[in-house]
């Protein structure tokens, strides 16, 4: 007898839970829809046009430190001594690159003997005469090259980047 009462009580408890569950589902179906997710920022951005130097201050194989598109993005302005891809100026030999390694962000240094930027982290190397093409190492993308423009006074402006700069979802914060 006692046992039957327990079974009956359990059955009632189960049914009550079921009714409450159905009521919960019904209530949920009339609640307002969840707010839409915020849009994800795209990598395509409007770049600033920043003066980064002047032609008269450049010497072949002597990189000049710059920052583009903002102070948190170090790079170099470099005169290579022969016309190259993306090169500007009367000789088509002035280029600019990020110096943050695309692998893990170590700072790159210029090696004039073979015109490469080299990483002390895991030894990736990038060809400054060929648009920052990776020639060796762990990185999985070429080095970010900055687009340049030169005005009549020889002032050099950076106006874009051809790859994502290390550590960013877009190249302008
Ligand atoms: Fe440059 Fe790893 S951080 S190769």
Short mmCIF file of N, CA and C and ligand atoms in Angstrom, two decimals:
data_model
loop_
_atom_site.label_atom_id
_atom_site.label_comp_id
_atom_site.label_asym_id
_atom_site.label_seq_id
_atom_site.Cartn_x
_atom_site.Cartn_y
_atom_site.Cartn_z
N UNK A 1 0.84 -1.20 0.00
CA UNK A 1 0.00 0.00 0.00
C UNK A 1 0.88 1.25 0.00
N UNK A 2 1.83 1.25 0.95
CA UNK A 2 2.73 2.39 1.04
C UNK A 2 3.50 2.59 -0.27
N UNK A 3 3.89 1.46 -0.79
CA UNK A 3 4.64 1.50 -2.03
C UNK A 3 3.81 2.11 -3.16
N UNK A 4 2.51 1.74 -3.25
CA UNK A 4 1.65 2.27 -4.30
C UNK A 4 1.50 3.79 -4.19
N UNK A 5 1.42 4.27 -2.90
CA UNK A 5 1.26 5.73 -2.73
C UNK A 5 2.50 6.46 -3.28
N UNK A 6 3.66 5.86 -3.03
CA UNK A 6 4.88 6.49 -3.53
C UNK A 6 4.89 6.54 -5.05
N UNK A 7 4.45 5.44 -5.66
CA UNK A 7 4.41 5.40 -7.12
C UNK A 7 3.45 6.44 -7.64
N UNK A 8 2.28 6.54 -6.96
CA UNK A 8 1.28 7.49 -7.41
C UNK A 8 1.79 8.93 -7.27
N UNK A 9 2.50 9.18 -6.11
CA UNK A 9 3.04 10.53 -5.91
C UNK A 9 4.07 10.85 -6.99
N UNK A 10 4.88 9.86 -7.31
CA UNK A 10 5.89 10.06 -8.35
C UNK A 10 5.25 10.36 -9.69
N UNK A 11 4.13 9.66 -9.98
CA UNK A 11 3.44 9.88 -11.26
C UNK A 11 2.89 11.30 -11.34
N UNK A 12 2.29 11.75 -10.19
CA UNK A 12 1.73 13.12 -10.18
C UNK A 12 2.84 14.16 -10.38
N UNK A 13 3.98 13.91 -9.71
CA UNK A 13 5.12 14.84 -9.82
C UNK A 13 5.58 14.91 -11.28
N UNK A 14 5.63 13.73 -11.90
CA UNK A 14 6.07 13.67 -13.29
C UNK A 14 5.13 14.46 -14.20
N UNK A 15 3.78 14.24 -13.97
CA UNK A 15 2.81 14.92 -14.81
C UNK A 15 2.87 16.45 -14.60
N UNK A 16 3.06 16.87 -13.32
CA UNK A 16 3.14 18.31 -13.06
C UNK A 16 4.33 18.91 -13.82
N UNK A 17 5.44 18.20 -13.77
CA UNK A 17 6.63 18.69 -14.48
C UNK A 17 6.37 18.79 -15.97
N UNK A 18 5.65 17.79 -16.49
CA UNK A 18 5.34 17.81 -17.92
C UNK A 18 4.49 19.00 -18.29
N UNK A 19 3.48 19.27 -17.45
CA UNK A 19 2.60 20.41 -17.73
C UNK A 19 3.39 21.70 -17.69
N UNK A 20 4.25 21.82 -16.61
CA UNK A 20 5.06 23.03 -16.52
C UNK A 20 6.01 23.16 -17.71
N UNK A 21 6.54 22.00 -18.15
CA UNK A 21 7.45 22.02 -19.30
C UNK A 21 6.75 22.53 -20.55
N UNK A 22 5.52 22.03 -20.77
CA UNK A 22 4.76 22.47 -21.95
C UNK A 22 4.46 23.95 -21.85
N UNK A 23 4.11 24.40 -20.64
CA UNK A 23 3.82 25.82 -20.44
C UNK A 23 5.07 26.65 -20.73
N UNK A 24 6.21 26.12 -20.30
CA UNK A 24 7.46 26.84 -20.54
C UNK A 24 7.75 26.99 -22.02
N UNK A 25 7.53 25.91 -22.76
CA UNK A 25 7.77 25.96 -24.20
C UNK A 25 6.82 26.96 -24.83
N UNK A 26 5.55 26.95 -24.41
CA UNK A 26 4.57 27.87 -24.97
C UNK A 26 4.98 29.31 -24.69
N UNK A 27 5.44 29.55 -23.45
CA UNK A 27 5.85 30.92 -23.10
C UNK A 27 7.05 31.34 -23.94
N UNK A 28 7.99 30.40 -24.13
CA UNK A 28 9.18 30.74 -24.90
C UNK A 28 8.82 31.10 -26.32
N UNK A 29 7.77 30.46 -26.85
CA UNK A 29 7.43 30.70 -28.25
C UNK A 29 6.82 32.08 -28.47
N UNK A 30 6.36 32.73 -27.40
CA UNK A 30 5.79 34.08 -27.59
C UNK A 30 6.76 35.17 -27.14
N UNK A 31 7.97 34.79 -26.64
CA UNK A 31 8.95 35.80 -26.25
C UNK A 31 9.49 36.48 -27.51
N UNK A 32 9.91 37.73 -27.39
CA UNK A 32 10.47 38.41 -28.56
C UNK A 32 11.75 37.71 -29.02
N UNK A 33 12.05 37.81 -30.31
CA UNK A 33 13.24 37.17 -30.87
C UNK A 33 14.49 37.79 -30.28
N UNK A 34 15.56 36.98 -30.18
CA UNK A 34 16.83 37.49 -29.67
C UNK A 34 17.35 38.58 -30.60
N UNK A 35 18.02 39.60 -30.03
CA UNK A 35 18.54 40.67 -30.90
C UNK A 35 19.53 40.11 -31.91
N UNK A 36 19.58 40.72 -33.11
CA UNK A 36 20.49 40.25 -34.15
C UNK A 36 21.93 40.45 -33.69
N UNK A 37 22.82 39.56 -34.12
CA UNK A 37 24.23 39.68 -33.78
C UNK A 37 24.83 40.91 -34.47
N UNK A 38 25.81 41.51 -33.79
CA UNK A 38 26.50 42.66 -34.38
C UNK A 38 27.25 42.18 -35.62
N UNK A 39 27.35 43.05 -36.60
CA UNK A 39 28.06 42.68 -37.82
C UNK A 39 29.56 42.57 -37.55
N UNK A 40 30.18 41.61 -38.21
CA UNK A 40 31.62 41.41 -38.06
C UNK A 40 32.33 42.39 -38.99
N UNK A 41 33.35 43.05 -38.44
CA UNK A 41 34.09 44.02 -39.24
C UNK A 41 34.83 43.30 -40.37
N UNK A 42 34.79 43.86 -41.56
CA UNK A 42 35.49 43.27 -42.69
C UNK A 42 36.93 43.78 -42.74
N UNK A 43 37.78 43.00 -43.39
CA UNK A 43 39.19 43.40 -43.49
C UNK A 43 39.36 44.58 -44.44
N UNK A 44 38.40 44.77 -45.33
CA UNK A 44 38.53 45.86 -46.30
C UNK A 44 38.24 47.18 -45.59
N UNK A 45 39.19 48.07 -45.60
CA UNK A 45 39.05 49.31 -44.84
C UNK A 45 39.51 50.49 -45.70
N UNK A 46 39.13 51.69 -45.25
CA UNK A 46 39.61 52.91 -45.91
C UNK A 46 40.92 53.31 -45.25
N UNK A 47 41.99 53.34 -46.01
CA UNK A 47 43.30 53.64 -45.44
C UNK A 47 43.54 55.15 -45.38
N UNK A 48 44.26 55.59 -44.35
CA UNK A 48 44.65 57.01 -44.33
C UNK A 48 45.81 57.23 -45.30
N UNK A 49 45.97 58.47 -45.71
CA UNK A 49 47.13 58.85 -46.51
C UNK A 49 48.09 59.58 -45.59
N UNK A 50 49.16 58.90 -45.19
CA UNK A 50 50.09 59.47 -44.20
C UNK A 50 51.45 59.74 -44.83
N UNK A 51 51.99 60.95 -44.58
CA UNK A 51 53.34 61.24 -45.05
C UNK A 51 54.31 60.42 -44.22
N UNK A 52 55.20 59.68 -44.89
CA UNK A 52 56.14 58.82 -44.16
C UNK A 52 57.59 59.18 -44.43
N UNK A 53 57.85 60.16 -45.32
CA UNK A 53 59.23 60.56 -45.58
C UNK A 53 59.35 61.37 -46.83
N UNK A 54 60.62 61.64 -47.23
CA UNK A 54 60.88 62.39 -48.46
C UNK A 54 62.01 61.70 -49.20
N UNK A 55 61.95 61.74 -50.53
CA UNK A 55 62.95 61.04 -51.35
C UNK A 55 64.37 61.47 -51.01
N UNK A 56 64.57 62.76 -50.70
CA UNK A 56 65.94 63.26 -50.48
C UNK A 56 66.59 62.65 -49.23
N UNK A 57 65.78 62.08 -48.36
CA UNK A 57 66.33 61.52 -47.11
C UNK A 57 66.70 60.04 -47.23
N UNK A 58 66.50 59.46 -48.41
CA UNK A 58 66.74 58.02 -48.55
C UNK A 58 68.06 57.72 -49.23
N UNK A 59 68.74 56.70 -48.71
CA UNK A 59 69.96 56.20 -49.35
C UNK A 59 69.77 54.71 -49.59
N UNK A 60 70.38 54.20 -50.66
CA UNK A 60 70.22 52.79 -51.01
C UNK A 60 70.64 51.90 -49.84
N UNK A 61 69.75 50.95 -49.53
CA UNK A 61 69.98 49.92 -48.49
C UNK A 61 70.08 50.48 -47.07
N UNK A 62 69.54 51.69 -46.87
CA UNK A 62 69.50 52.24 -45.50
C UNK A 62 68.03 52.48 -45.13
N UNK A 63 67.39 51.47 -44.49
CA UNK A 63 65.96 51.60 -44.17
C UNK A 63 65.70 52.73 -43.19
N UNK A 64 64.58 53.39 -43.40
CA UNK A 64 64.12 54.44 -42.49
C UNK A 64 62.87 53.93 -41.78
N UNK A 65 62.87 54.05 -40.45
CA UNK A 65 61.71 53.58 -39.67
C UNK A 65 60.49 54.46 -39.92
N UNK A 66 59.37 53.82 -40.11
CA UNK A 66 58.10 54.52 -40.26
C UNK A 66 57.05 53.76 -39.42
N UNK A 67 55.83 54.31 -39.38
CA UNK A 67 54.69 53.60 -38.80
C UNK A 67 53.49 53.86 -39.70
N UNK A 68 52.77 52.80 -40.04
CA UNK A 68 51.59 52.96 -40.89
C UNK A 68 50.67 51.76 -40.69
N UNK A 69 49.37 51.92 -40.61
CA UNK A 69 48.59 53.17 -40.70
C UNK A 69 48.50 53.93 -39.40
N UNK A 70 49.12 53.43 -38.33
CA UNK A 70 49.11 54.15 -37.06
C UNK A 70 50.40 53.80 -36.30
N UNK A 71 50.55 54.40 -35.14
CA UNK A 71 51.79 54.25 -34.39
C UNK A 71 52.04 52.82 -33.91
N UNK A 72 51.02 51.99 -33.88
CA UNK A 72 51.18 50.61 -33.41
C UNK A 72 51.61 49.65 -34.51
N UNK A 73 51.94 50.19 -35.66
CA UNK A 73 52.28 49.35 -36.79
C UNK A 73 53.62 49.79 -37.40
N UNK A 74 54.72 49.30 -36.86
CA UNK A 74 56.04 49.73 -37.35
C UNK A 74 56.34 49.17 -38.74
N UNK A 75 57.10 49.96 -39.48
CA UNK A 75 57.50 49.52 -40.82
C UNK A 75 58.80 50.21 -41.21
N UNK A 76 59.19 49.99 -42.46
CA UNK A 76 60.37 50.69 -42.98
C UNK A 76 60.07 51.22 -44.38
N UNK A 77 60.76 52.32 -44.67
CA UNK A 77 60.81 52.89 -46.01
C UNK A 77 62.19 52.53 -46.52
N UNK A 78 62.26 52.05 -47.76
CA UNK A 78 63.52 51.47 -48.22
C UNK A 78 63.78 51.81 -49.69
N UNK A 79 64.99 52.31 -49.97
CA UNK A 79 65.41 52.55 -51.36
C UNK A 79 66.31 51.39 -51.76
N UNK A 80 65.91 50.70 -52.84
CA UNK A 80 66.60 49.45 -53.18
C UNK A 80 67.69 49.61 -54.25
N UNK A 81 67.64 50.70 -55.03
CA UNK A 81 68.69 50.92 -56.03
C UNK A 81 68.39 50.36 -57.40
N UNK A 82 67.22 49.73 -57.58
CA UNK A 82 66.79 49.29 -58.91
C UNK A 82 65.27 49.20 -58.92
N UNK A 83 64.64 49.37 -60.07
CA UNK A 83 63.17 49.34 -60.13
C UNK A 83 62.64 47.98 -59.66
N UNK A 84 61.59 48.03 -58.83
CA UNK A 84 61.00 46.79 -58.30
C UNK A 84 59.48 46.90 -58.26
N UNK A 85 58.85 45.78 -58.00
CA UNK A 85 57.41 45.71 -57.86
C UNK A 85 56.93 46.66 -56.75
N UNK A 86 55.98 47.51 -57.11
CA UNK A 86 55.43 48.43 -56.11
C UNK A 86 56.35 49.59 -55.79
N UNK A 87 57.48 49.71 -56.51
CA UNK A 87 58.44 50.77 -56.23
C UNK A 87 57.97 52.11 -56.78
N UNK A 88 58.26 53.19 -56.05
CA UNK A 88 57.88 54.53 -56.50
C UNK A 88 59.12 55.40 -56.56
N UNK A 89 58.92 56.67 -56.97
CA UNK A 89 60.03 57.59 -57.11
C UNK A 89 60.59 57.53 -58.52
N UNK A 90 61.51 58.45 -58.85
CA UNK A 90 62.06 58.52 -60.22
C UNK A 90 62.74 57.23 -60.67
N UNK A 91 63.27 56.47 -59.74
CA UNK A 91 63.93 55.21 -60.09
C UNK A 91 63.05 53.98 -59.87
N UNK A 92 61.83 54.19 -59.40
CA UNK A 92 60.91 53.06 -59.15
C UNK A 92 61.47 52.06 -58.15
N UNK A 93 62.25 52.58 -57.21
CA UNK A 93 62.96 51.65 -56.31
C UNK A 93 62.67 51.88 -54.83
N UNK A 94 61.69 52.72 -54.52
CA UNK A 94 61.37 53.00 -53.11
C UNK A 94 60.14 52.19 -52.71
N UNK A 95 60.29 51.40 -51.67
CA UNK A 95 59.21 50.54 -51.19
C UNK A 95 59.04 50.72 -49.69
N UNK A 96 57.95 50.18 -49.17
CA UNK A 96 57.72 50.23 -47.72
C UNK A 96 57.06 48.93 -47.31
N UNK A 97 57.48 48.43 -46.15
CA UNK A 97 56.94 47.17 -45.62
C UNK A 97 56.66 47.29 -44.13
N UNK A 98 55.71 46.49 -43.69
CA UNK A 98 55.56 46.25 -42.25
C UNK A 98 56.80 45.49 -41.79
N UNK A 99 57.21 45.72 -40.54
CA UNK A 99 58.32 44.91 -40.01
C UNK A 99 57.83 43.99 -38.89
N UNK A 100 56.52 43.71 -38.88
CA UNK A 100 55.98 42.70 -37.97
C UNK A 100 55.86 41.40 -38.75
N UNK A 101 56.61 40.39 -38.30
CA UNK A 101 56.57 39.11 -39.01
C UNK A 101 55.15 38.56 -39.03
N UNK A 102 54.65 38.15 -40.22
CA UNK A 102 53.28 37.63 -40.28
C UNK A 102 53.08 36.31 -39.54
N UNK A 103 54.16 35.67 -39.09
CA UNK A 103 53.99 34.42 -38.36
C UNK A 103 53.56 34.70 -36.92
N UNK A 104 54.41 35.32 -36.11
CA UNK A 104 54.04 35.60 -34.73
C UNK A 104 54.43 37.00 -34.27
N UNK A 105 54.69 37.87 -35.23
CA UNK A 105 54.86 39.28 -34.91
C UNK A 105 56.24 39.72 -34.46
N UNK A 106 57.25 38.86 -34.56
CA UNK A 106 58.60 39.30 -34.18
C UNK A 106 59.04 40.44 -35.12
N UNK A 107 59.91 41.34 -34.62
CA UNK A 107 60.36 42.47 -35.46
C UNK A 107 61.41 42.02 -36.47
N UNK A 108 61.21 42.36 -37.73
CA UNK A 108 62.12 41.94 -38.79
C UNK A 108 63.27 42.93 -38.93
N UNK A 109 64.38 42.44 -39.42
CA UNK A 109 65.51 43.33 -39.69
C UNK A 109 65.98 43.14 -41.13
N UNK A 110 66.53 44.24 -41.70
CA UNK A 110 66.91 44.23 -43.11
C UNK A 110 68.33 43.69 -43.30
N UNK A 111 68.45 42.84 -44.30
CA UNK A 111 69.74 42.27 -44.64
C UNK A 111 70.06 42.72 -46.08
N UNK A 112 71.00 43.71 -46.19
CA UNK A 112 71.23 44.36 -47.48
C UNK A 112 71.84 43.41 -48.51
N UNK A 113 72.60 42.41 -48.07
CA UNK A 113 73.33 41.55 -49.01
C UNK A 113 72.38 40.83 -49.98
N UNK A 114 71.19 40.43 -49.48
CA UNK A 114 70.24 39.77 -50.39
C UNK A 114 68.87 40.45 -50.39
N UNK A 115 68.84 41.68 -49.87
CA UNK A 115 67.62 42.51 -49.92
C UNK A 115 66.44 41.82 -49.26
N UNK A 116 66.66 41.14 -48.15
CA UNK A 116 65.56 40.45 -47.47
C UNK A 116 65.32 41.07 -46.09
N UNK A 117 64.09 40.89 -45.62
CA UNK A 117 63.76 41.19 -44.23
C UNK A 117 63.72 39.86 -43.50
N UNK A 118 64.40 39.80 -42.36
CA UNK A 118 64.62 38.52 -41.68
C UNK A 118 64.04 38.53 -40.27
N UNK A 119 63.48 37.37 -39.88
CA UNK A 119 62.83 37.25 -38.58
C UNK A 119 63.73 36.51 -37.59
N UNK A 120 63.95 37.10 -36.40
CA UNK A 120 64.75 36.42 -35.39
C UNK A 120 63.96 35.34 -34.65
N UNK A 121 62.64 35.32 -34.83
CA UNK A 121 61.80 34.37 -34.09
C UNK A 121 61.97 32.95 -34.60
N UNK A 122 61.58 32.71 -35.83
CA UNK A 122 61.67 31.36 -36.40
C UNK A 122 62.24 31.42 -37.82
N UNK A 123 62.96 32.51 -38.09
CA UNK A 123 63.85 32.61 -39.25
C UNK A 123 63.14 32.74 -40.61
N UNK A 124 61.92 33.20 -40.63
CA UNK A 124 61.31 33.49 -41.94
C UNK A 124 62.06 34.63 -42.60
N UNK A 125 62.07 34.60 -43.94
CA UNK A 125 62.75 35.64 -44.72
C UNK A 125 61.82 36.09 -45.83
N UNK A 126 61.87 37.40 -46.12
CA UNK A 126 60.96 37.99 -47.10
C UNK A 126 61.74 38.85 -48.09
N UNK A 127 61.41 38.70 -49.36
CA UNK A 127 62.14 39.36 -50.44
C UNK A 127 61.57 40.76 -50.68
N UNK A 128 62.36 41.79 -50.38
CA UNK A 128 61.86 43.17 -50.55
C UNK A 128 61.82 43.59 -52.02
N UNK A 129 62.50 42.85 -52.89
CA UNK A 129 62.46 43.18 -54.32
C UNK A 129 61.29 42.52 -55.03
N UNK A 130 60.57 41.67 -54.33
CA UNK A 130 59.45 40.95 -54.95
C UNK A 130 58.19 41.01 -54.10
N UNK A 131 57.83 42.22 -53.71
CA UNK A 131 56.56 42.42 -53.01
C UNK A 131 56.47 41.77 -51.64
N UNK A 132 57.62 41.47 -51.02
CA UNK A 132 57.59 40.86 -49.69
C UNK A 132 57.33 39.37 -49.73
N UNK A 133 57.59 38.76 -50.86
CA UNK A 133 57.36 37.31 -50.98
C UNK A 133 58.22 36.54 -49.97
N UNK A 134 57.58 35.59 -49.31
CA UNK A 134 58.31 34.77 -48.35
C UNK A 134 59.24 33.82 -49.11
N UNK A 135 60.50 33.79 -48.69
CA UNK A 135 61.44 32.90 -49.37
C UNK A 135 61.86 31.73 -48.48
N UNK A 136 61.54 31.82 -47.18
CA UNK A 136 61.88 30.71 -46.29
C UNK A 136 61.16 30.90 -44.97
N UNK A 137 60.85 29.82 -44.25
CA UNK A 137 60.43 29.92 -42.86
C UNK A 137 59.01 29.54 -42.56
N UNK A 138 58.60 29.84 -41.31
CA UNK A 138 57.32 29.39 -40.75
C UNK A 138 56.12 30.20 -41.19
N UNK A 139 56.32 31.42 -41.63
CA UNK A 139 55.18 32.28 -41.95
C UNK A 139 54.32 31.64 -43.03
N UNK A 140 53.03 31.96 -43.03
CA UNK A 140 52.11 31.40 -44.03
C UNK A 140 51.51 32.48 -44.90
N UNK A 141 52.08 33.67 -44.85
CA UNK A 141 51.68 34.70 -45.80
C UNK A 141 52.89 35.56 -46.11
N UNK A 142 52.83 36.23 -47.25
CA UNK A 142 53.91 37.14 -47.60
C UNK A 142 53.88 38.35 -46.68
N UNK A 143 54.95 39.09 -46.70
CA UNK A 143 55.04 40.25 -45.83
C UNK A 143 54.15 41.38 -46.37
N UNK A 144 53.53 42.10 -45.46
CA UNK A 144 52.65 43.22 -45.84
C UNK A 144 53.47 44.35 -46.43
N UNK A 145 53.11 44.71 -47.67
CA UNK A 145 53.76 45.84 -48.33
C UNK A 145 52.81 47.03 -48.30
N UNK A 146 53.36 48.21 -48.01
CA UNK A 146 52.54 49.42 -48.00
C UNK A 146 52.57 50.06 -49.39
N UNK A 147 51.41 50.51 -49.83
CA UNK A 147 51.32 51.24 -51.11
C UNK A 147 51.81 52.66 -50.90
N UNK A 148 52.61 53.15 -51.85
CA UNK A 148 53.20 54.48 -51.72
C UNK A 148 52.81 55.38 -52.88
N UNK A 149 52.85 56.68 -52.60
CA UNK A 149 52.67 57.71 -53.63
C UNK A 149 53.68 58.81 -53.34
N UNK A 150 54.24 59.39 -54.40
CA UNK A 150 55.21 60.49 -54.23
C UNK A 150 54.64 61.74 -54.87
N UNK A 151 54.69 62.88 -54.15
CA UNK A 151 54.18 64.12 -54.76
C UNK A 151 55.33 64.90 -55.40
N UNK A 152 55.01 66.07 -55.96
CA UNK A 152 56.00 66.86 -56.71
C UNK A 152 57.16 67.33 -55.83
N UNK A 153 56.94 67.43 -54.54
CA UNK A 153 58.00 67.88 -53.63
C UNK A 153 58.86 66.72 -53.14
N UNK A 154 58.56 65.54 -53.61
CA UNK A 154 59.33 64.37 -53.17
C UNK A 154 58.82 63.76 -51.88
N UNK A 155 57.73 64.31 -51.35
CA UNK A 155 57.16 63.71 -50.13
C UNK A 155 56.51 62.36 -50.47
N UNK A 156 56.73 61.42 -49.59
CA UNK A 156 56.24 60.05 -49.81
C UNK A 156 55.08 59.78 -48.86
N UNK A 157 53.99 59.30 -49.42
CA UNK A 157 52.79 59.01 -48.63
C UNK A 157 52.48 57.52 -48.71
N UNK A 158 52.19 56.92 -47.57
CA UNK A 158 51.66 55.56 -47.54
C UNK A 158 50.14 55.67 -47.60
N UNK A 159 49.54 54.80 -48.46
CA UNK A 159 48.09 54.94 -48.67
C UNK A 159 47.36 53.61 -48.70
N UNK A 160 48.00 52.53 -48.28
CA UNK A 160 47.31 51.25 -48.28
C UNK A 160 48.25 50.13 -47.91
N UNK A 161 47.71 48.94 -47.78
CA UNK A 161 48.51 47.76 -47.44
C UNK A 161 47.93 46.58 -48.21
N UNK A 162 48.81 45.68 -48.66
CA UNK A 162 48.33 44.58 -49.52
C UNK A 162 48.02 43.28 -48.76
N UNK A 163 48.29 43.25 -47.45
CA UNK A 163 47.98 42.07 -46.63
C UNK A 163 47.57 42.57 -45.25
N UNK A 164 46.98 41.69 -44.47
CA UNK A 164 46.71 42.03 -43.08
C UNK A 164 48.02 42.18 -42.32
N UNK A 165 48.09 43.22 -41.50
CA UNK A 165 49.24 43.41 -40.63
C UNK A 165 49.10 42.44 -39.46
N UNK A 166 50.19 41.88 -39.00
CA UNK A 166 50.14 40.87 -37.95
C UNK A 166 49.31 41.34 -36.75
N UNK A 167 48.42 40.46 -36.28
CA UNK A 167 47.67 40.71 -35.06
C UNK A 167 46.40 41.51 -35.22
N UNK A 168 46.00 41.81 -36.45
CA UNK A 168 44.82 42.65 -36.65
C UNK A 168 43.72 41.94 -37.42
N UNK A 169 42.48 42.37 -37.15
CA UNK A 169 41.35 41.91 -37.97
C UNK A 169 41.17 42.81 -39.16
N UNK A 170 41.63 44.03 -39.02
CA UNK A 170 41.66 44.96 -40.14
C UNK A 170 42.90 45.82 -39.93
N UNK A 171 43.29 46.55 -40.99
CA UNK A 171 44.54 47.29 -40.87
C UNK A 171 44.39 48.69 -40.31
N UNK A 172 43.16 49.10 -40.04
CA UNK A 172 42.94 50.38 -39.38
C UNK A 172 42.12 50.09 -38.14
N UNK A 173 42.62 50.48 -36.99
CA UNK A 173 41.93 50.16 -35.73
C UNK A 173 40.67 50.98 -35.59
FE1 LIG B 1 58.73 35.24 -37.62
FE2 LIG B 1 57.91 33.02 -36.41
S1 LIG B 1 57.68 35.06 -35.75
S2 LIG B 1 58.99 33.21 -38.30
#
